[in-house]
PDB file of C-alpha atoms in Angstrom:
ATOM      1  CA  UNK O   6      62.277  69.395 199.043  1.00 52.00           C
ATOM      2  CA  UNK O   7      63.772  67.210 196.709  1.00 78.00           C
ATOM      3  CA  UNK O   8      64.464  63.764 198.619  1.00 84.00           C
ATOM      4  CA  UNK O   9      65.386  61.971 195.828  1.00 90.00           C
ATOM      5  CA  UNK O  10      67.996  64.070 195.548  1.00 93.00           C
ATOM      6  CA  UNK O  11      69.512  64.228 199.067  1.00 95.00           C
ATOM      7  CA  UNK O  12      69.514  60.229 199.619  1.00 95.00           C
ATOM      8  CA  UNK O  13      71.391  59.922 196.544  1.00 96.00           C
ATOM      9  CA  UNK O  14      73.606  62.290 198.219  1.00 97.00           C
ATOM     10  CA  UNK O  15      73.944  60.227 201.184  1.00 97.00           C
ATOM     11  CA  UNK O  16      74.146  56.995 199.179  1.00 97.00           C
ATOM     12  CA  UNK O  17      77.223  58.612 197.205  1.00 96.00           C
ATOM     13  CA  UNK O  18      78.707  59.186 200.553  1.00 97.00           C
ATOM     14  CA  UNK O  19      78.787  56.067 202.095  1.00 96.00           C
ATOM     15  CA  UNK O  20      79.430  54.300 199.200  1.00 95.00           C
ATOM     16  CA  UNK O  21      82.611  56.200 198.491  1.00 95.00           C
ATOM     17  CA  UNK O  22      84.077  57.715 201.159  1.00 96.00           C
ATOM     18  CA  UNK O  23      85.942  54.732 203.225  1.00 95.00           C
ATOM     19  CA  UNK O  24      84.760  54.234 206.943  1.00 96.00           C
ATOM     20  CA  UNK O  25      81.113  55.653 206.009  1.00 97.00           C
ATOM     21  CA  UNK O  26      78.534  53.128 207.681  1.00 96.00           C
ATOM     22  CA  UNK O  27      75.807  55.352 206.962  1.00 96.00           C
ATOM     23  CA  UNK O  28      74.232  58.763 206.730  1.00 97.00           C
ATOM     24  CA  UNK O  29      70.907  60.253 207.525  1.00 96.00           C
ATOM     25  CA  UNK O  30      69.170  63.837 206.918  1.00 97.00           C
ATOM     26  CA  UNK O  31      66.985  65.148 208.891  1.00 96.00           C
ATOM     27  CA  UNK O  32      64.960  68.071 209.607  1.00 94.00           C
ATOM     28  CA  UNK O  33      65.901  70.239 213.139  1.00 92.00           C
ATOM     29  CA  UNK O  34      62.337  69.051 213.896  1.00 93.00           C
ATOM     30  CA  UNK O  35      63.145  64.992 213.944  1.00 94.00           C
ATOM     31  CA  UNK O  36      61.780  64.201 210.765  1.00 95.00           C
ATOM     32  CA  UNK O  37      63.567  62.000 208.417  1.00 95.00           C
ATOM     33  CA  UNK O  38      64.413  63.560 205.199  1.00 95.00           C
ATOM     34  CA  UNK O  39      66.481  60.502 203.724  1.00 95.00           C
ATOM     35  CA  UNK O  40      68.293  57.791 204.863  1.00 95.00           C
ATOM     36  CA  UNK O  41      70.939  55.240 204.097  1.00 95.00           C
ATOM     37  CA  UNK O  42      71.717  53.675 207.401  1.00 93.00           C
ATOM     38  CA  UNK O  43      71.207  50.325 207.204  1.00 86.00           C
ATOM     39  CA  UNK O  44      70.029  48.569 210.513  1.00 87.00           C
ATOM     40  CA  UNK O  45      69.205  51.965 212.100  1.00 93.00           C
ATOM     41  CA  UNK O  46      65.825  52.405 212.663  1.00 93.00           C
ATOM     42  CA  UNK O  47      65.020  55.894 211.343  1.00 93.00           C
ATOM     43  CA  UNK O  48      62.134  57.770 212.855  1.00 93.00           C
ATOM     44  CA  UNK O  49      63.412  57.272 216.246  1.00 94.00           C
ATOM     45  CA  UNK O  50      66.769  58.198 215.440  1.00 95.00           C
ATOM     46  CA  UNK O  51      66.120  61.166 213.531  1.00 95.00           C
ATOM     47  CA  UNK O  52      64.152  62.278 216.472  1.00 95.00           C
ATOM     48  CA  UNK O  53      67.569  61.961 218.730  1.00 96.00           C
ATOM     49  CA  UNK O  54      69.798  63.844 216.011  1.00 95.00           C
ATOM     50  CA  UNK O  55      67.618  66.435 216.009  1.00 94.00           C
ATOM     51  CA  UNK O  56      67.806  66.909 219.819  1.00 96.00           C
ATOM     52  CA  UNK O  57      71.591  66.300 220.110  1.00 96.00           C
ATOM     53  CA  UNK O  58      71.516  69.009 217.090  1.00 96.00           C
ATOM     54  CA  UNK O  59      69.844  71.546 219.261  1.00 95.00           C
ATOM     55  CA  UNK O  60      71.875  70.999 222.133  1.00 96.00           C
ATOM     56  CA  UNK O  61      75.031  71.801 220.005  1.00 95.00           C
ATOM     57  CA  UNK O  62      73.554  74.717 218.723  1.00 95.00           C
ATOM     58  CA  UNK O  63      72.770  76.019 222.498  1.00 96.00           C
ATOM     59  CA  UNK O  64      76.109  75.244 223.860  1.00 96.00           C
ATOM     60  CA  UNK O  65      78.210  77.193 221.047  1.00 96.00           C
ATOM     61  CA  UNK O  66      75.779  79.741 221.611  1.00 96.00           C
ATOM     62  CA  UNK O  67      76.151  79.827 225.324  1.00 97.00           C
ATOM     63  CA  UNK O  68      79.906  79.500 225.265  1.00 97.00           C
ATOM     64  CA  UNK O  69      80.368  82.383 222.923  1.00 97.00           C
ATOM     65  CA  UNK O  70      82.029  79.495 219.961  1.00 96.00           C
ATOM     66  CA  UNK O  71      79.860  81.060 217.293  1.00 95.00           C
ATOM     67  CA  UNK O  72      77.653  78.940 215.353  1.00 94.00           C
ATOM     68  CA  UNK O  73      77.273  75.429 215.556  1.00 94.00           C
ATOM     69  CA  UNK O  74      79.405  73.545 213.200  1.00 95.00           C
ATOM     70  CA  UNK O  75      79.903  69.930 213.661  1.00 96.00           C
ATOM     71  CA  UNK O  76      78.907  67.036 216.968  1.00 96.00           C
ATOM     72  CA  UNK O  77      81.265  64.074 216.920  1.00 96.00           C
ATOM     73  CA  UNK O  78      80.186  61.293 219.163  1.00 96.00           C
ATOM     74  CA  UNK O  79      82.379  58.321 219.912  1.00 95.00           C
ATOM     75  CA  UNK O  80      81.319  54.407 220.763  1.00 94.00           C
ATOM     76  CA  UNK O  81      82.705  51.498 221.497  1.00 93.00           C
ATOM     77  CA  UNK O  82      81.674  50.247 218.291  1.00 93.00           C
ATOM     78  CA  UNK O  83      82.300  53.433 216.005  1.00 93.00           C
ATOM     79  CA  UNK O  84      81.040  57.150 216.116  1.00 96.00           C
ATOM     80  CA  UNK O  85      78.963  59.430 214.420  1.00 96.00           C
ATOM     81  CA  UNK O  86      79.044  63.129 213.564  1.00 97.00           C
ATOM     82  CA  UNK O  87      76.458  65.955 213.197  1.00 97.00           C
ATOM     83  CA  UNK O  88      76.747  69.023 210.551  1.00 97.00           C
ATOM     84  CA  UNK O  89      74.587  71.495 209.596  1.00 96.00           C
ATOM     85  CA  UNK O  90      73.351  70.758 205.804  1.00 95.00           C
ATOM     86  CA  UNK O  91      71.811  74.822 205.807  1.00 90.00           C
ATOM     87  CA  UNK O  92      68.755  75.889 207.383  1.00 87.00           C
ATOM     88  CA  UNK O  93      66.462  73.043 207.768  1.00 89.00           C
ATOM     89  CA  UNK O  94      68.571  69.899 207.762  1.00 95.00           C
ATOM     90  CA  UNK O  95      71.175  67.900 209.887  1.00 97.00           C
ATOM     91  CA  UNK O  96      73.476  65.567 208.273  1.00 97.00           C
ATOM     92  CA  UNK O  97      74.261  62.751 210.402  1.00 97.00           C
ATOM     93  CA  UNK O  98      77.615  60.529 209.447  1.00 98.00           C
ATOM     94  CA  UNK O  99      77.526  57.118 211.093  1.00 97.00           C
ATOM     95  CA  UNK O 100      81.618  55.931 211.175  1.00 96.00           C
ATOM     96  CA  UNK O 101      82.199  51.984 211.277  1.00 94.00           C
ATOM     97  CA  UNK O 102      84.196  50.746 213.783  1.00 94.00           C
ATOM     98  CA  UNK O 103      87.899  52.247 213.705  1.00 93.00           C
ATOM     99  CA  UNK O 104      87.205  54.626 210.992  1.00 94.00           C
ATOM    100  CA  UNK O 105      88.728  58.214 211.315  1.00 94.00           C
ATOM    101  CA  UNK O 106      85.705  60.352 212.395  1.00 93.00           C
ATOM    102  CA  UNK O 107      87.761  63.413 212.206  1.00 93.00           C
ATOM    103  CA  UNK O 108      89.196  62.379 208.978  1.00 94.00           C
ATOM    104  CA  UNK O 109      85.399  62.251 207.718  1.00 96.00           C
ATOM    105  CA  UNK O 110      85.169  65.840 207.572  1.00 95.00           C
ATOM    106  CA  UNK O 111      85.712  67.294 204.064  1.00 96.00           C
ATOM    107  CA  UNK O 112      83.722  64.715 202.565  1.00 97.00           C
ATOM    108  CA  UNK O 113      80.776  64.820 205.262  1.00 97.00           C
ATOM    109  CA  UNK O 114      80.704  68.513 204.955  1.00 97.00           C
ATOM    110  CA  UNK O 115      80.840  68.606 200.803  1.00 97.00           C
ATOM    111  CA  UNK O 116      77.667  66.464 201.165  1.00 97.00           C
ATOM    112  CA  UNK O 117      76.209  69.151 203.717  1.00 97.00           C
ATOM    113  CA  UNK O 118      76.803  71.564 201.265  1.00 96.00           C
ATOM    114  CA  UNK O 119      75.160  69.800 198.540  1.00 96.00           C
ATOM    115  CA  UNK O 120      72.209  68.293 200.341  1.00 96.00           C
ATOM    116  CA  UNK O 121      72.097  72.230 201.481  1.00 94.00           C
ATOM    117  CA  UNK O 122      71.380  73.175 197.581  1.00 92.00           C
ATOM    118  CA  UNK O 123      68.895  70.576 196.501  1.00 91.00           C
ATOM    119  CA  UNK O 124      66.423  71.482 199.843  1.00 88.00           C
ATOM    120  CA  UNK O 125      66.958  75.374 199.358  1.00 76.00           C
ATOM    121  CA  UNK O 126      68.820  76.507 196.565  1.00 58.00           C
ATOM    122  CA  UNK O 127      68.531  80.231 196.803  1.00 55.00           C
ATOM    123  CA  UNK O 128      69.810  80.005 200.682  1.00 42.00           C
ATOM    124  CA  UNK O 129      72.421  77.728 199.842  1.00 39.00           C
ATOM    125  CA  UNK O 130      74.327  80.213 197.149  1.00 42.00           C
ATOM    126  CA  UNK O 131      74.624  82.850 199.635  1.00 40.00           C
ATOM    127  CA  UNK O 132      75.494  80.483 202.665  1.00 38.00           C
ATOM    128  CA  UNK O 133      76.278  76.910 202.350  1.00 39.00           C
ATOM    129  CA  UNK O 134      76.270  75.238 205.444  1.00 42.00           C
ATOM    130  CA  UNK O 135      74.342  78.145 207.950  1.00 41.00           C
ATOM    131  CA  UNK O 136      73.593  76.554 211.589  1.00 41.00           C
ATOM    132  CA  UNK O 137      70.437  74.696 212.570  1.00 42.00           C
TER     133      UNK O 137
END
């Protein structure tokens, strides 16, 4: 894994993509793999993304919606949305307050697809952004 690499990914996000609070990656297991969410305590919230992550993947399943794509999560204080980031990683986007979380999707999902390459390059050339 190359963690340098993926929190600079996540720093680039938040730092240019308007309404960005903060990003984690972490592994379907509830490890972190890198942070930049200030004020967000990561162990125990990479342990939640990873279970909100698996329940995504079961209810697309179990609906018959294909493979899990994307969670979005609103709050009264701002939002936050799950992507696969290919095999073994979930990108989390934390929204501030009022930001677009729909509107976050190209650029959350261009940093899946990156993060994707720098943990397993091989896998991410012949599918960028597979389910958890």
């Amino acid at each position: 894994m190359h963690e340098a690499e993926v929190r600079v990914e996540l720093e680039r996000l938040r730092a240019d993509t308007p309404g960005v609070a903060g990003a984690f990656a972490t592994s379907p297991d509830g490890l972190v793999l890198a942070a930049d969410a200030p004020d967000v305590e990561p162990d125990g919230f990479a342990a939640l993304t990873a279970a909100a992550a698996a329940v995504g993947v079961r209810l697309t399943g179990a609906a018959g919606q294909g493979d899990f794509r994307e969670l979005l999560l609103r709050g009264d204080a701002g939002g936050l949305a799950l992507y696969p980031a290919g095999e073994g990683c979930v990108l989390t986007v934390l929204a501030a307050p009022g930001a677009d979380l729909p509107g976050l999707r190209p650029e959350a999902r261009a940093c899946a697809t990156r993060i994707a390459r720098h943990l397993s390059p091989a896998d991410a050339q012949a599918a960028p952004s597979q389910p958890v």
